[in-house]
Amino acid sequence: MSSFTVPAAPGIGRSASRAETDALAALLADAFFDDPLTRWITPDDARRARLLPGFFKVVLSMSFAFDAVRTTAAADAVLTFLPPGGWEEAERQGESYTEQFEQMLGEDAARLAVIGAAQAERHPVDRPHYYLAFGAVRGPARGAGVMAALVGEMTALADAQGVGTYAEASSPGGEKSCLRHGFTPLGDPIVLPGKGSSLRPLWRDPR
């Protein structure tokens, strides 16, 4: 496991519990239904709506292993991330996670594997960092600064520990949000095969 822990952060966020997995997975599935990344993995709308909650249950389990899922008192927002060392540990557990994604996605897991391989080639491994993975806000709370607050709490932890933060934006909106938090582009976009969907790697130095 990571040599870093995720300490409590002051603010609106709190550590989510595994008992909230279903509700938080549903929140993420709804928020990412039209995201270019999930559309690339599962192009069919009906199939994507059916599979995304299971996909995000696996995503959440990866972050729960490090107590790295943040939500709000009302559970109307969620942020998943990995602490320093978490990416490397997840890679070591890759076979287990691959099997779980295959169970949840079926034949679409092959497309996810293409994305995973491309991400692994670009993921920084020469410096400790937090890895910002997925964030979502329930409809009524959108635009109220909730996600900005959760991300700000996470980057404050990174700053306190003197480590960077890495993210991959799958949409222009996600990239703009990261830029507002002090991230800068890290190299060229990760372009996926086909119609040109891409991920934008981003990095934030500690402050």
Tab-separated table of N, CA and C in Angstrom, residues 31-166:
chain	number	residue	atom	x	y	z
A	31	ALA	N	-23.434	11.522	-14.217
A	31	ALA	CA	-22.621	12.665	-14.626
A	31	ALA	C	-21.780	12.374	-15.857
A	32	PHE	N	-21.343	11.128	-16.005
A	32	PHE	CA	-20.446	10.786	-17.102
A	32	PHE	C	-21.145	10.069	-18.260
A	33	PHE	N	-22.470	10.075	-18.259
A	33	PHE	CA	-23.193	9.380	-19.325
A	33	PHE	C	-22.841	9.945	-20.703
A	34	ASP	N	-22.705	11.259	-20.820
A	34	ASP	CA	-22.408	11.889	-22.112
A	34	ASP	C	-20.937	12.257	-22.264
A	35	ASP	N	-20.093	11.815	-21.361
A	35	ASP	CA	-18.674	12.148	-21.439
A	35	ASP	C	-18.021	11.454	-22.638
A	36	PRO	N	-17.124	12.138	-23.353
A	36	PRO	CA	-16.479	11.514	-24.513
A	36	PRO	C	-15.763	10.203	-24.177
A	37	LEU	N	-15.201	10.098	-22.989
A	37	LEU	CA	-14.477	8.885	-22.614
A	37	LEU	C	-15.419	7.689	-22.503
A	38	THR	N	-16.510	7.861	-21.773
A	38	THR	CA	-17.430	6.732	-21.602
A	38	THR	C	-18.169	6.423	-22.902
A	39	ARG	N	-18.410	7.433	-23.722
A	39	ARG	CA	-19.014	7.182	-25.035
A	39	ARG	C	-18.068	6.361	-25.909
A	40	TRP	N	-16.773	6.595	-25.776
A	40	TRP	CA	-15.804	5.834	-26.571
A	40	TRP	C	-15.764	4.379	-26.096
A	41	ILE	N	-15.852	4.178	-24.804
A	41	ILE	CA	-15.824	2.817	-24.263
A	41	ILE	C	-17.086	2.055	-24.673
A	42	THR	N	-18.235	2.698	-24.513
A	42	THR	CA	-19.521	2.056	-24.803
A	42	THR	C	-20.365	3.017	-25.644
A	43	PRO	N	-20.285	2.932	-26.960
A	43	PRO	CA	-20.985	3.897	-27.820
A	43	PRO	C	-22.509	3.837	-27.732
A	44	ASP	N	-23.078	2.672	-27.511
A	44	ASP	CA	-24.528	2.538	-27.479
A	44	ASP	C	-25.102	3.138	-26.199
A	45	ASP	N	-26.057	4.052	-26.344
A	45	ASP	CA	-26.587	4.772	-25.187
A	45	ASP	C	-27.237	3.847	-24.161
A	46	ALA	N	-28.092	2.955	-24.622
A	46	ALA	CA	-28.806	2.083	-23.688
A	46	ALA	C	-27.836	1.170	-22.946
A	47	ARG	N	-26.869	0.631	-23.677
A	47	ARG	CA	-25.881	-0.252	-23.041
A	47	ARG	C	-25.022	0.533	-22.053
A	48	ARG	N	-24.642	1.758	-22.426
A	48	ARG	CA	-23.819	2.569	-21.536
A	48	ARG	C	-24.566	2.890	-20.251
A	49	ALA	N	-25.838	3.237	-20.357
A	49	ALA	CA	-26.630	3.530	-19.162
A	49	ALA	C	-26.696	2.317	-18.241
A	50	ARG	N	-26.735	1.138	-18.826
A	50	ARG	CA	-26.831	-0.089	-18.038
A	50	ARG	C	-25.503	-0.456	-17.383
A	51	LEU	N	-24.394	-0.188	-18.065
A	51	LEU	CA	-23.093	-0.659	-17.587
A	51	LEU	C	-22.345	0.324	-16.700
A	52	LEU	N	-22.600	1.612	-16.862
A	52	LEU	CA	-21.784	2.593	-16.138
A	52	LEU	C	-21.834	2.466	-14.618
A	53	PRO	N	-22.973	2.203	-13.991
A	53	PRO	CA	-22.928	2.054	-12.531
A	53	PRO	C	-21.967	0.969	-12.071
A	54	GLY	N	-21.933	-0.155	-12.758
A	54	GLY	CA	-20.987	-1.215	-12.398
A	54	GLY	C	-19.552	-0.801	-12.623
A	55	PHE	N	-19.305	-0.097	-13.724
A	55	PHE	CA	-17.960	0.418	-14.002
A	55	PHE	C	-17.487	1.302	-12.853
A	56	PHE	N	-18.346	2.205	-12.415
A	56	PHE	CA	-17.925	3.131	-11.366
A	56	PHE	C	-17.847	2.466	-9.991
A	57	LYS	N	-18.527	1.356	-9.795
A	57	LYS	CA	-18.326	0.611	-8.550
A	57	LYS	C	-16.889	0.120	-8.444
A	58	VAL	N	-16.333	-0.328	-9.556
A	58	VAL	CA	-14.933	-0.768	-9.556
A	58	VAL	C	-14.011	0.426	-9.342
A	59	VAL	N	-14.294	1.536	-10.026
A	59	VAL	CA	-13.492	2.751	-9.846
A	59	VAL	C	-13.487	3.170	-8.380
A	60	LEU	N	-14.656	3.162	-7.763
A	60	LEU	CA	-14.746	3.545	-6.360
A	60	LEU	C	-13.962	2.592	-5.468
A	61	SER	N	-14.013	1.302	-5.771
A	61	SER	CA	-13.290	0.331	-4.940
A	61	SER	C	-11.793	0.595	-4.965
A	62	MET	N	-11.278	1.054	-6.096
A	62	MET	CA	-9.852	1.354	-6.200
A	62	MET	C	-9.466	2.484	-5.250
A	63	SER	N	-10.323	3.514	-5.158
A	63	SER	CA	-10.032	4.632	-4.268
A	63	SER	C	-10.375	4.317	-2.817
A	64	PHE	N	-11.421	3.520	-2.591
A	64	PHE	CA	-11.752	3.138	-1.212
A	64	PHE	C	-10.608	2.379	-0.549
A	65	ALA	N	-9.791	1.695	-1.340
A	65	ALA	CA	-8.654	0.966	-0.781
A	65	ALA	C	-7.683	1.904	-0.072
A	66	PHE	N	-7.751	3.190	-0.380
A	66	PHE	CA	-6.868	4.188	0.233
A	66	PHE	C	-7.660	5.229	1.027
A	67	ASP	N	-8.938	4.944	1.309
A	67	ASP	CA	-9.803	5.933	1.958
A	67	ASP	C	-9.741	7.241	1.178
A	68	ALA	N	-9.806	7.155	-0.150
A	68	ALA	CA	-9.610	8.316	-1.016
A	68	ALA	C	-10.852	8.587	-1.864
A	69	VAL	N	-12.012	8.502	-1.235
A	69	VAL	CA	-13.266	8.916	-1.851
A	69	VAL	C	-13.859	9.993	-0.953
A	70	ARG	N	-14.054	11.178	-1.513
A	70	ARG	CA	-14.605	12.290	-0.741
A	70	ARG	C	-16.007	12.610	-1.230
A	71	THR	N	-16.877	12.923	-0.296
A	71	THR	CA	-18.226	13.331	-0.637
A	71	THR	C	-18.631	14.448	0.317
A	72	THR	N	-19.888	14.847	0.251
A	72	THR	CA	-20.399	15.913	1.104
A	72	THR	C	-21.367	15.330	2.128
A	73	ALA	N	-21.811	16.171	3.036
A	73	ALA	CA	-22.749	15.697	4.062
A	73	ALA	C	-23.993	15.102	3.429
A	74	ALA	N	-24.465	15.707	2.338
A	74	ALA	CA	-25.671	15.231	1.666
A	74	ALA	C	-25.375	14.219	0.571
A	75	ALA	N	-24.114	13.861	0.401
A	75	ALA	CA	-23.700	12.930	-0.652
A	75	ALA	C	-24.190	13.385	-2.027
A	76	ASP	N	-24.156	14.707	-2.249
A	76	ASP	CA	-24.582	15.231	-3.538
A	76	ASP	C	-23.398	15.543	-4.454
A	77	ALA	N	-22.214	15.119	-4.037
A	77	ALA	CA	-21.011	15.253	-4.858
A	77	ALA	C	-20.035	14.168	-4.447
A	78	VAL	N	-19.149	13.820	-5.354
A	78	VAL	CA	-18.155	12.792	-5.056
A	78	VAL	C	-16.881	13.082	-5.824
A	79	LEU	N	-15.758	12.820	-5.197
A	79	LEU	CA	-14.445	12.958	-5.829
A	79	LEU	C	-13.650	11.701	-5.511
A	80	THR	N	-13.150	11.028	-6.551
A	80	THR	CA	-12.297	9.857	-6.341
A	80	THR	C	-10.879	10.195	-6.770
A	81	PHE	N	-9.914	9.710	-6.002
A	81	PHE	CA	-8.518	9.983	-6.323
A	81	PHE	C	-7.663	8.874	-5.735
A	82	LEU	N	-6.381	8.935	-5.989
A	82	LEU	CA	-5.416	8.032	-5.376
A	82	LEU	C	-4.321	8.875	-4.739
A	83	PRO	N	-3.853	8.493	-3.550
A	83	PRO	CA	-2.770	9.233	-2.905
A	83	PRO	C	-1.433	8.834	-3.516
A	84	PRO	N	-0.355	9.506	-3.131
A	84	PRO	CA	0.961	9.106	-3.632
A	84	PRO	C	1.213	7.619	-3.394
A	85	GLY	N	1.664	6.939	-4.423
A	85	GLY	CA	1.883	5.505	-4.362
A	85	GLY	C	0.668	4.695	-4.733
A	86	GLY	N	-0.499	5.318	-4.798
A	86	GLY	CA	-1.725	4.602	-5.087
A	86	GLY	C	-1.795	4.074	-6.509
A	87	TRP	N	-1.307	4.864	-7.458
A	87	TRP	CA	-1.304	4.405	-8.854
A	87	TRP	C	-0.464	3.141	-9.004
A	88	GLU	N	0.722	3.166	-8.408
A	88	GLU	CA	1.612	2.015	-8.506
A	88	GLU	C	0.993	0.771	-7.863
A	89	GLU	N	0.322	0.957	-6.722
A	89	GLU	CA	-0.322	-0.175	-6.067
A	89	GLU	C	-1.473	-0.698	-6.924
A	90	ALA	N	-2.246	0.195	-7.521
A	90	ALA	CA	-3.339	-0.242	-8.396
A	90	ALA	C	-2.800	-1.006	-9.596
A	91	GLU	N	-1.657	-0.580	-10.115
A	91	GLU	CA	-1.041	-1.292	-11.230
A	91	GLU	C	-0.627	-2.706	-10.814
A	92	ARG	N	-0.121	-2.837	-9.578
A	92	ARG	CA	0.252	-4.164	-9.095
A	92	ARG	C	-0.961	-5.067	-8.923
A	93	GLN	N	-2.111	-4.453	-8.666
A	93	GLN	CA	-3.356	-5.211	-8.525
A	93	GLN	C	-4.107	-5.285	-9.856
A	94	GLY	N	-3.413	-4.996	-10.945
A	94	GLY	CA	-4.054	-4.854	-12.246
A	94	GLY	C	-4.867	-6.044	-12.690
A	95	GLU	N	-4.385	-7.258	-12.457
A	95	GLU	CA	-5.112	-8.437	-12.908
A	95	GLU	C	-6.472	-8.541	-12.228
A	96	SER	N	-6.506	-8.248	-10.940
A	96	SER	CA	-7.761	-8.304	-10.206
A	96	SER	C	-8.747	-7.265	-10.737
A	97	TYR	N	-8.266	-6.034	-10.954
A	97	TYR	CA	-9.151	-4.989	-11.452
A	97	TYR	C	-9.591	-5.283	-12.883
A	98	THR	N	-8.704	-5.852	-13.685
A	98	THR	CA	-9.084	-6.217	-15.049
A	98	THR	C	-10.245	-7.197	-15.044
A	99	GLU	N	-10.177	-8.184	-14.172
A	99	GLU	CA	-11.260	-9.158	-14.076
A	99	GLU	C	-12.565	-8.498	-13.648
A	100	GLN	N	-12.474	-7.557	-12.706
A	100	GLN	CA	-13.685	-6.874	-12.254
A	100	GLN	C	-14.295	-6.027	-13.370
A	101	PHE	N	-13.455	-5.319	-14.110
A	101	PHE	CA	-13.974	-4.509	-15.217
A	101	PHE	C	-14.573	-5.405	-16.309
A	102	GLU	N	-13.975	-6.547	-16.548
A	102	GLU	CA	-14.525	-7.469	-17.545
A	102	GLU	C	-15.905	-7.967	-17.121
A	103	GLN	N	-16.065	-8.224	-15.824
A	103	GLN	CA	-17.374	-8.658	-15.320
A	103	GLN	C	-18.421	-7.569	-15.490
A	104	MET	N	-18.010	-6.323	-15.307
A	104	MET	CA	-18.959	-5.215	-15.366
A	104	MET	C	-19.229	-4.747	-16.797
A	105	LEU	N	-18.200	-4.781	-17.657
A	105	LEU	CA	-18.326	-4.199	-18.988
A	105	LEU	C	-18.482	-5.220	-20.101
A	106	GLY	N	-18.195	-6.470	-19.840
A	106	GLY	CA	-18.272	-7.469	-20.895
A	106	GLY	C	-17.298	-7.159	-22.022
A	107	GLU	N	-17.774	-7.219	-23.257
A	107	GLU	CA	-16.910	-7.016	-24.420
A	107	GLU	C	-16.316	-5.606	-24.477
A	108	ASP	N	-16.965	-4.632	-23.828
A	108	ASP	CA	-16.444	-3.261	-23.843
A	108	ASP	C	-15.191	-3.107	-22.985
A	109	ALA	N	-14.879	-4.095	-22.171
A	109	ALA	CA	-13.659	-4.033	-21.364
A	109	ALA	C	-12.417	-3.968	-22.241
A	110	ALA	N	-12.491	-4.492	-23.466
A	110	ALA	CA	-11.343	-4.433	-24.366
A	110	ALA	C	-11.023	-2.989	-24.738
A	111	ARG	N	-12.049	-2.161	-24.904
A	111	ARG	CA	-11.818	-0.756	-25.219
A	111	ARG	C	-11.257	-0.017	-24.004
A	112	LEU	N	-11.727	-0.373	-22.822
A	112	LEU	CA	-11.166	0.214	-21.609
A	112	LEU	C	-9.692	-0.146	-21.479
A	113	ALA	N	-9.324	-1.377	-21.855
A	113	ALA	CA	-7.919	-1.795	-21.774
A	113	ALA	C	-7.039	-0.952	-22.685
A	114	VAL	N	-7.559	-0.551	-23.846
A	114	VAL	CA	-6.807	0.327	-24.751
A	114	VAL	C	-6.521	1.659	-24.062
A	115	ILE	N	-7.538	2.204	-23.399
A	115	ILE	CA	-7.355	3.461	-22.679
A	115	ILE	C	-6.349	3.288	-21.546
A	116	GLY	N	-6.486	2.203	-20.798
A	116	GLY	CA	-5.583	1.964	-19.676
A	116	GLY	C	-4.133	1.873	-20.108
A	117	ALA	N	-3.891	1.208	-21.236
A	117	ALA	CA	-2.518	1.091	-21.734
A	117	ALA	C	-1.969	2.452	-22.128
A	118	ALA	N	-2.804	3.266	-22.774
A	118	ALA	CA	-2.362	4.602	-23.179
A	118	ALA	C	-2.087	5.479	-21.959
A	119	GLN	N	-2.928	5.350	-20.933
A	119	GLN	CA	-2.708	6.119	-19.707
A	119	GLN	C	-1.412	5.700	-19.026
A	120	ALA	N	-1.155	4.410	-18.971
A	120	ALA	CA	0.037	3.907	-18.292
A	120	ALA	C	1.314	4.425	-18.948
A	121	GLU	N	1.280	4.586	-20.261
A	121	GLU	CA	2.458	5.086	-20.962
A	121	GLU	C	2.794	6.526	-20.583
A	122	ARG	N	1.785	7.281	-20.203
A	122	ARG	CA	1.991	8.704	-19.944
A	122	ARG	C	1.969	9.070	-18.454
A	123	HIS	N	1.549	8.153	-17.616
A	123	HIS	CA	1.405	8.488	-16.197
A	123	HIS	C	2.780	8.767	-15.585
A	124	PRO	N	2.953	9.900	-14.906
A	124	PRO	CA	4.255	10.208	-14.294
A	124	PRO	C	4.573	9.230	-13.160
A	125	VAL	N	5.752	8.652	-13.207
A	125	VAL	CA	6.156	7.687	-12.183
A	125	VAL	C	7.456	8.106	-11.503
A	126	ASP	N	7.954	9.282	-11.830
A	126	ASP	CA	9.243	9.728	-11.302
A	126	ASP	C	9.110	10.689	-10.134
A	127	ARG	N	7.899	10.926	-9.676
A	127	ARG	CA	7.687	11.882	-8.588
A	127	ARG	C	6.379	11.549	-7.866
A	128	PRO	N	6.352	11.610	-6.546
A	128	PRO	CA	5.121	11.297	-5.821
A	128	PRO	C	4.039	12.326	-6.121
A	129	HIS	N	2.801	11.870	-6.171
A	129	HIS	CA	1.710	12.789	-6.499
A	129	HIS	C	0.360	12.176	-6.138
A	130	TYR	N	-0.613	13.053	-5.969
A	130	TYR	CA	-2.003	12.643	-5.911
A	130	TYR	C	-2.509	12.505	-7.345
A	131	TYR	N	-3.397	11.538	-7.560
A	131	TYR	CA	-3.974	11.318	-8.889
A	131	TYR	C	-5.472	11.576	-8.806
A	132	LEU	N	-5.907	12.673	-9.390
A	132	LEU	CA	-7.317	13.031	-9.423
A	132	LEU	C	-8.005	12.219	-10.512
A	133	ALA	N	-8.983	11.406	-10.143
A	133	ALA	CA	-9.591	10.480	-11.101
A	133	ALA	C	-10.939	10.981	-11.617
A	134	PHE	N	-12.000	10.895	-10.816
A	134	PHE	CA	-13.337	11.266	-11.265
A	134	PHE	C	-14.025	12.142	-10.229
A	135	GLY	N	-14.830	13.068	-10.717
A	135	GLY	CA	-15.636	13.897	-9.834
A	135	GLY	C	-17.007	14.136	-10.443
A	136	ALA	N	-18.022	14.236	-9.601
A	136	ALA	CA	-19.387	14.470	-10.085
A	136	ALA	C	-20.181	15.201	-9.018
A	137	VAL	N	-21.153	15.988	-9.482
A	137	VAL	CA	-22.043	16.736	-8.599
A	137	VAL	C	-23.474	16.489	-9.048
A	138	ARG	N	-24.370	16.237	-8.095
A	138	ARG	CA	-25.774	16.033	-8.423
A	138	ARG	C	-26.389	17.327	-8.946
A	139	GLY	N	-27.341	17.213	-9.849
A	139	GLY	CA	-27.920	18.344	-10.551
A	139	GLY	C	-28.181	19.594	-9.726
A	140	PRO	N	-28.996	19.537	-8.660
A	140	PRO	CA	-29.321	20.746	-7.907
A	140	PRO	C	-28.116	21.456	-7.294
A	141	ALA	N	-27.040	20.730	-7.054
A	141	ALA	CA	-25.855	21.327	-6.420
A	141	ALA	C	-24.839	21.848	-7.432
A	142	ARG	N	-25.083	21.590	-8.713
A	142	ARG	CA	-24.132	22.033	-9.728
A	142	ARG	C	-24.105	23.556	-9.807
A	143	GLY	N	-22.915	24.075	-10.025
A	143	GLY	CA	-22.765	25.521	-10.127
A	143	GLY	C	-22.624	26.230	-8.797
A	144	ALA	N	-22.636	25.472	-7.702
A	144	ALA	CA	-22.545	26.083	-6.375
A	144	ALA	C	-21.132	26.038	-5.805
A	145	GLY	N	-20.178	25.566	-6.595
A	145	GLY	CA	-18.799	25.528	-6.139
A	145	GLY	C	-18.440	24.319	-5.308
A	146	VAL	N	-19.322	23.309	-5.286
A	146	VAL	CA	-19.070	22.132	-4.458
A	146	VAL	C	-17.859	21.362	-4.956
A	147	MET	N	-17.794	21.098	-6.265
A	147	MET	CA	-16.659	20.347	-6.785
A	147	MET	C	-15.368	21.130	-6.637
A	148	ALA	N	-15.431	22.420	-6.859
A	148	ALA	CA	-14.241	23.250	-6.674
A	148	ALA	C	-13.720	23.132	-5.250
A	149	ALA	N	-14.639	23.063	-4.294
A	149	ALA	CA	-14.232	22.939	-2.893
A	149	ALA	C	-13.591	21.585	-2.622
A	150	LEU	N	-14.164	20.505	-3.171
A	150	LEU	CA	-13.590	19.176	-2.952
A	150	LEU	C	-12.203	19.065	-3.580
A	151	VAL	N	-12.068	19.575	-4.794
A	151	VAL	CA	-10.745	19.542	-5.445
A	151	VAL	C	-9.762	20.403	-4.674
A	152	GLY	N	-10.233	21.563	-4.195
A	152	GLY	CA	-9.358	22.436	-3.419
A	152	GLY	C	-8.870	21.777	-2.139
A	153	GLU	N	-9.739	20.988	-1.497
A	153	GLU	CA	-9.326	20.276	-0.292
A	153	GLU	C	-8.257	19.237	-0.620
A	154	MET	N	-8.418	18.562	-1.766
A	154	MET	CA	-7.439	17.549	-2.143
A	154	MET	C	-6.101	18.178	-2.504
A	155	THR	N	-6.115	19.266	-3.263
A	155	THR	CA	-4.845	19.909	-3.622
A	155	THR	C	-4.183	20.537	-2.395
A	156	ALA	N	-4.994	20.942	-1.402
A	156	ALA	CA	-4.408	21.451	-0.163
A	156	ALA	C	-3.639	20.351	0.564
A	157	LEU	N	-4.159	19.112	0.525
A	157	LEU	CA	-3.425	17.991	1.102
A	157	LEU	C	-2.107	17.779	0.369
A	158	ALA	N	-2.173	17.843	-0.959
A	158	ALA	CA	-0.946	17.679	-1.744
A	158	ALA	C	0.064	18.761	-1.396
A	159	ASP	N	-0.401	19.997	-1.282
A	159	ASP	CA	0.499	21.099	-0.935
A	159	ASP	C	1.126	20.886	0.436
A	160	ALA	N	0.321	20.447	1.392
A	160	ALA	CA	0.826	20.241	2.753
A	160	ALA	C	1.888	19.158	2.794
A	161	GLN	N	1.794	18.169	1.900
A	161	GLN	CA	2.760	17.079	1.850
A	161	GLN	C	3.884	17.349	0.859
A	162	GLY	N	3.805	18.479	0.161
A	162	GLY	CA	4.865	18.850	-0.779
A	162	GLY	C	4.933	17.976	-2.010
A	163	VAL	N	3.775	17.469	-2.462
A	163	VAL	CA	3.751	16.614	-3.644
A	163	VAL	C	2.816	17.219	-4.690
A	164	GLY	N	2.972	16.794	-5.930
A	164	GLY	CA	2.166	17.302	-7.015
A	164	GLY	C	0.828	16.590	-7.127
A	165	THR	N	0.061	16.995	-8.128
A	165	THR	CA	-1.231	16.378	-8.426
A	165	THR	C	-1.331	16.176	-9.930
A	166	TYR	N	-1.791	15.014	-10.334
A	166	TYR	CA	-1.912	14.666	-11.752
A	166	TYR	C	-3.371	14.381	-12.072
